[in-house]
CSV table of C-alpha atoms in Angstrom, one decimal:
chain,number,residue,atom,x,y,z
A,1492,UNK,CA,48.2,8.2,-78.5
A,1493,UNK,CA,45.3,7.5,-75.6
A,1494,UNK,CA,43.3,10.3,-77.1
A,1495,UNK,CA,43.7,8.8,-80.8
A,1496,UNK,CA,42.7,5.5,-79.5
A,1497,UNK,CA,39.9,6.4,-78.0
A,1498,UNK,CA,38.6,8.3,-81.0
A,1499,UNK,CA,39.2,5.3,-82.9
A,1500,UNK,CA,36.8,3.0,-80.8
A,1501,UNK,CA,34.2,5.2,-82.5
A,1502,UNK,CA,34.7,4.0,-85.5
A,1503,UNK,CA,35.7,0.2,-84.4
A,1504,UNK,CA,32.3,-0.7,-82.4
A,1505,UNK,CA,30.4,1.2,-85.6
A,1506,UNK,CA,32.0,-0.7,-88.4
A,1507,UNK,CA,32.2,-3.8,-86.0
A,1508,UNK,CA,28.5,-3.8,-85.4
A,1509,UNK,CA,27.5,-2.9,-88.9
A,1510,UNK,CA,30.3,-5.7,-90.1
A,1511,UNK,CA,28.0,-8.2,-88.9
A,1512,UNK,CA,25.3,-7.7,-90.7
A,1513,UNK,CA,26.9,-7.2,-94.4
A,1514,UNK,CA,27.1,-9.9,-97.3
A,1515,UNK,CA,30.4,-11.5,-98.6
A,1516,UNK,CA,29.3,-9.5,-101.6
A,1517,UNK,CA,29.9,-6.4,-100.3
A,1518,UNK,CA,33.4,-5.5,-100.6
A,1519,UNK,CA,35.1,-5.2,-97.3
A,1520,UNK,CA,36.2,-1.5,-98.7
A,1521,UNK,CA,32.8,-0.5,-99.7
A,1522,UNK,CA,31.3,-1.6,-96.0
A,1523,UNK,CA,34.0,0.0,-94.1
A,1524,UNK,CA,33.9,3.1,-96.1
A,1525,UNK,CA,30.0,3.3,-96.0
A,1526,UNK,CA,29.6,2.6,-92.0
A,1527,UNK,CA,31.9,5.0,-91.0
A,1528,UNK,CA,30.6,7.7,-93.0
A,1529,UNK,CA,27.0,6.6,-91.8
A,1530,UNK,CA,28.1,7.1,-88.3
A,1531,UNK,CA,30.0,10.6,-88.9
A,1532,UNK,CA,26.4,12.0,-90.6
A,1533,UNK,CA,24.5,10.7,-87.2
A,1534,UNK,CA,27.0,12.4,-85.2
A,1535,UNK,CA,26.6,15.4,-86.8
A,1536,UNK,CA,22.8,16.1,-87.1
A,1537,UNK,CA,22.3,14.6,-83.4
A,1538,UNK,CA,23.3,17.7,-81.2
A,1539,UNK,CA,22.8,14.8,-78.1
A,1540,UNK,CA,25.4,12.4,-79.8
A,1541,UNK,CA,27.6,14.9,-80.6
A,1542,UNK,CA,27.3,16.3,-77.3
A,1543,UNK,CA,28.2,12.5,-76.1
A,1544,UNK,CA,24.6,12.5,-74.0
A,1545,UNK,CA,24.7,9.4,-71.7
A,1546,UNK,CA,21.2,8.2,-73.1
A,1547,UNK,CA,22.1,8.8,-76.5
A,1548,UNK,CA,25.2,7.4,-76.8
A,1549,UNK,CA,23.6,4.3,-75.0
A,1550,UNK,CA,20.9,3.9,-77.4
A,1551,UNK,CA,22.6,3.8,-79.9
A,1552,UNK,CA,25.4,1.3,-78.9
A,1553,UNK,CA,22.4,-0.9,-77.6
A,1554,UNK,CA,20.1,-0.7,-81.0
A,1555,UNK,CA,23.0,-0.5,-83.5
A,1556,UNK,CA,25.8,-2.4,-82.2
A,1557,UNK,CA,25.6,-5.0,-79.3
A,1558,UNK,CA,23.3,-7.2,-81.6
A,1559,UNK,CA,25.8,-7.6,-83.7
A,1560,UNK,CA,29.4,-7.4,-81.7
A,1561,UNK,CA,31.1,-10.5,-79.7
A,1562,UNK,CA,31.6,-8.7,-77.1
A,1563,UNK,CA,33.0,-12.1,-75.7
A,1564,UNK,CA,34.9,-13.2,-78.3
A,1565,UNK,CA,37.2,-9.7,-78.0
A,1566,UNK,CA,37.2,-9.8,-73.8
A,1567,UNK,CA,38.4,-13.8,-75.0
A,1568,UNK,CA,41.1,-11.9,-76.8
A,1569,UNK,CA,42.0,-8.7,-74.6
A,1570,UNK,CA,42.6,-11.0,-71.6
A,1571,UNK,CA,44.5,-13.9,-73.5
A,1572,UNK,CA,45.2,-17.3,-71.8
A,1573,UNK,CA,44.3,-16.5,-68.4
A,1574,UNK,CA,40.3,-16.2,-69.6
A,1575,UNK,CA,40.7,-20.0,-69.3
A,1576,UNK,CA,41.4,-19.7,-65.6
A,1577,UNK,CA,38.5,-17.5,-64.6
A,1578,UNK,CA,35.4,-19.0,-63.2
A,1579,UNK,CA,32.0,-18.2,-64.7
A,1580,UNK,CA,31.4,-14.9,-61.9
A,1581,UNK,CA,35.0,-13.6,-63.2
A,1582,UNK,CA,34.1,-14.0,-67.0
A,1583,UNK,CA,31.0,-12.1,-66.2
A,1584,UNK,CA,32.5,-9.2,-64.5
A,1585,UNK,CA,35.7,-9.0,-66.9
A,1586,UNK,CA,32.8,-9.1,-69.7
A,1587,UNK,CA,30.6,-6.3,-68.7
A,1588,UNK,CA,33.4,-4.2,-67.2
A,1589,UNK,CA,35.2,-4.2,-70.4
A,1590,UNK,CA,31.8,-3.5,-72.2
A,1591,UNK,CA,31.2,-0.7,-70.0
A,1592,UNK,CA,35.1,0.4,-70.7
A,1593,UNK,CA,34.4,0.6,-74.3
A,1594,UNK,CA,31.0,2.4,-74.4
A,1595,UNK,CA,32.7,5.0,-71.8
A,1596,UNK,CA,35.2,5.8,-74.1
A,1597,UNK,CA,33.1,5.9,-76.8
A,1598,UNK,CA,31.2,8.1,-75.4
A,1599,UNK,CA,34.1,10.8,-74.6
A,1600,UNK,CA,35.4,10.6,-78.2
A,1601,UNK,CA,31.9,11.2,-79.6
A,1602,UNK,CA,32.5,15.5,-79.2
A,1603,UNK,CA,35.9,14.8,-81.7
A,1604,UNK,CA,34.7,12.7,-84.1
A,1605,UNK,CA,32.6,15.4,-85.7
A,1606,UNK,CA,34.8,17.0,-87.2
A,1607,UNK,CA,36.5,14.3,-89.1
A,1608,UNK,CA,35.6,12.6,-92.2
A,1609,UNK,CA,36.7,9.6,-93.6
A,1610,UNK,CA,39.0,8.5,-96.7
A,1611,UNK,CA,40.0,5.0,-98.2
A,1612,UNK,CA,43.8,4.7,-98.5
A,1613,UNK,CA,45.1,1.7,-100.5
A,1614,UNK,CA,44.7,-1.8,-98.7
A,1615,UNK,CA,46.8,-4.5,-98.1
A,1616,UNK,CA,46.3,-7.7,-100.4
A,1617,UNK,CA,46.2,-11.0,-98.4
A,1618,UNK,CA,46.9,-14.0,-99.3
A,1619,UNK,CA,44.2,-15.6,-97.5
A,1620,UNK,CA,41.0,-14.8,-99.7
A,1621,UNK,CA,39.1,-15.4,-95.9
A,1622,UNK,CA,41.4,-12.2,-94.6
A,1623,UNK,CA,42.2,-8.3,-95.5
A,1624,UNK,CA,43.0,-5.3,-93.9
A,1625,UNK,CA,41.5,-1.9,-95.2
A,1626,UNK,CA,42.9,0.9,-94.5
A,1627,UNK,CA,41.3,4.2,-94.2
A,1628,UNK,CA,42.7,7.9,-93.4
A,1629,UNK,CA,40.7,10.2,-91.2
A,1630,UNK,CA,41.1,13.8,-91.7
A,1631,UNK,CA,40.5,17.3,-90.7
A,1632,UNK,CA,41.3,20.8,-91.2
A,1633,UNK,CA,44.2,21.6,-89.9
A,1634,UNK,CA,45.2,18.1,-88.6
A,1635,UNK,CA,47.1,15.8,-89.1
A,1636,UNK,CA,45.8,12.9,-90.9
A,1637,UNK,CA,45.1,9.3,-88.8
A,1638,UNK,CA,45.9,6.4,-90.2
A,1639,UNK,CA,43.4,3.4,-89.3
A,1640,UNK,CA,43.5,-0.3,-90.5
A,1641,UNK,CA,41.0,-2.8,-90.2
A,1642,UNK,CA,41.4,-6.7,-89.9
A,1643,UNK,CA,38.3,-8.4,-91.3
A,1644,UNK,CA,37.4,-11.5,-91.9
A,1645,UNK,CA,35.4,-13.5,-94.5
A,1646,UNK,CA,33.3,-16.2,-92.1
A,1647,UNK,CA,31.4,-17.4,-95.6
A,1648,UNK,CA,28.3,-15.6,-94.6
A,1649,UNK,CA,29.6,-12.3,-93.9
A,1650,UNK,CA,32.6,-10.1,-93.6
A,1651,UNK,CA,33.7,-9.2,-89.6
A,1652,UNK,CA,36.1,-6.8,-88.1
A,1653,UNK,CA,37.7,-8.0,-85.3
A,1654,UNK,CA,40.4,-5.1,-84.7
A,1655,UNK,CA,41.8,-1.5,-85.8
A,1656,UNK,CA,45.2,-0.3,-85.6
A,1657,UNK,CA,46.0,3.1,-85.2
A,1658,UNK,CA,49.6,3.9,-85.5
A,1659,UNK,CA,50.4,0.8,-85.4
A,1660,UNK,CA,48.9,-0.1,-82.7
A,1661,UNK,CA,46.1,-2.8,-82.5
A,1662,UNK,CA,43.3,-1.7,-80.5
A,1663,UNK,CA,42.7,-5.1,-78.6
A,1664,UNK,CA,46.4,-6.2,-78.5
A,1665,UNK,CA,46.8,-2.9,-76.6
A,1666,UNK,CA,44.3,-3.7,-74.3
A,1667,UNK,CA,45.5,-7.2,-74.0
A,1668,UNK,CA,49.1,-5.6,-73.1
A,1669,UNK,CA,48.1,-3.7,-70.6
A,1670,UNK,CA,45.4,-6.7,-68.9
A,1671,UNK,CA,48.6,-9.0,-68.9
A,1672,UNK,CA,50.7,-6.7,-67.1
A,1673,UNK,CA,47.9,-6.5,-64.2
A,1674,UNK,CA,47.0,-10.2,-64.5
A,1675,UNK,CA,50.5,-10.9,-63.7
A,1676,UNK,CA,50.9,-8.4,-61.1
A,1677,UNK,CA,47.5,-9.3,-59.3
A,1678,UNK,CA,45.6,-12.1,-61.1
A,1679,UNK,CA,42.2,-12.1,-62.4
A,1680,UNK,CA,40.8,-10.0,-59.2
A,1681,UNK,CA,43.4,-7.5,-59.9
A,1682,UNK,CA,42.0,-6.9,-63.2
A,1683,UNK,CA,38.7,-6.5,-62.2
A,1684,UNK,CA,39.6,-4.2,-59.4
A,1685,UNK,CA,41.4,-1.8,-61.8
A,1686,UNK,CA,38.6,-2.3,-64.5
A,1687,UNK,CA,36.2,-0.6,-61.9
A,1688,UNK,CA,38.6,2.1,-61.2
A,1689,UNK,CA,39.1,2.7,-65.0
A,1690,UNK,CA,35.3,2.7,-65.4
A,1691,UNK,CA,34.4,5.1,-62.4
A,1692,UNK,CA,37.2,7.4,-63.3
A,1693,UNK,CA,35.8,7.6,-67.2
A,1694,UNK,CA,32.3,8.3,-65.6
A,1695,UNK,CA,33.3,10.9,-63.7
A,1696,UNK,CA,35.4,12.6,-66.5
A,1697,UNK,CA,32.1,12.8,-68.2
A,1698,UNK,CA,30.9,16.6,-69.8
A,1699,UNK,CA,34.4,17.9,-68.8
């Protein structure tokens, strides 16, 4: 399940950061289907990206997707109610840590998204025109398929994803499992201590 989530935060900063950037007009379908198979072609014609390069990888998440993802409206999210209780140095850290979490792992599932493309499976209707969830099958030969859902919502001005579930589990709920288990071990310094581990660690797993 750890390796299938982090192949899926591929695809979840991609479309996220693409998201913000697309008219209501545009069918939440159409965007999520288009994105994603946008960012499989890059992967493949960039030996660097699909190599998951450090530079690369960076460049990319810094030209096509920080301008456009919340980056602290998700950290808001993954640590829950005790973002209330940090001070403005604690935000920070929690912030850019997580940031650097996600672009780390990012980065190690770039050398397996490659070999996947991307299929529309049939979405959920809402009853909230302002909400959907669009689901999506990626495949490849000789694997199993992997069922992803996206949660996107219609702000009026354009449509945003704000989390993917991958067997059935919700990519920032996960995280905000696991950051309330350490928040109520050790508080908000607990957190940031094992955020540095985790980040250090993923750094150092790099090209193996």
């Amino acid at each position: 399940m750890r390796k299938l989530i982090s192949l899926v935060v591929v695809f979840f900063l991609s479309v996220f950061g693409a998201a913000a950037t697309a008219e209501p007009s545009v069918s939440p379908e159409k965007l999520v289907m288009e994105v994603s198979t946008q960012v499989l072609d890059e992967i493949k014609k960039d030996p660097a990206l699909a190599a998951a390069d450090p530079s690369h990888v960076n460049q990319l998440v810094d030209k096509k997707i920080l301008p456009y993802t919340d980056f602290a409206t998700m950290t808001r999210m993954a640590v829950g109610p005790a973002w209330r209780k940090a001070d403005e140095a604690q935000r920070k850290d929690i912030m850019q840590l997580f940031r650097t979490l996600l672009v780390a792992v990012y980065s190690g599932a770039l050398k397996e998204a490659n070999n996947y493309t991307v299929e529309l499976a049939k979405s959920r209707p809402s009853n909230d025109p302002r909400l959907t969830i669009v689901r999506t099958r990626l495949v490849a030969s000789q694997r199993d398929p992997i069922q992803l859902d996206y949660r996107l919502m219609n702000t009026g001005k354009d449509w945003k994803i704000f989390d993917v579930c991958v067997g059935g589990v919700w990519l920032v709920e996960n995280y905000r499992s696991q950051f309330a288990s350490v928040i109520g071990n050790s508080g908000l310094t607990g957190l940031i201590a094992q955020l540095k581990d985790r980040v250090q660690k993923l750094e150092a797993n790099k090209g193996k």
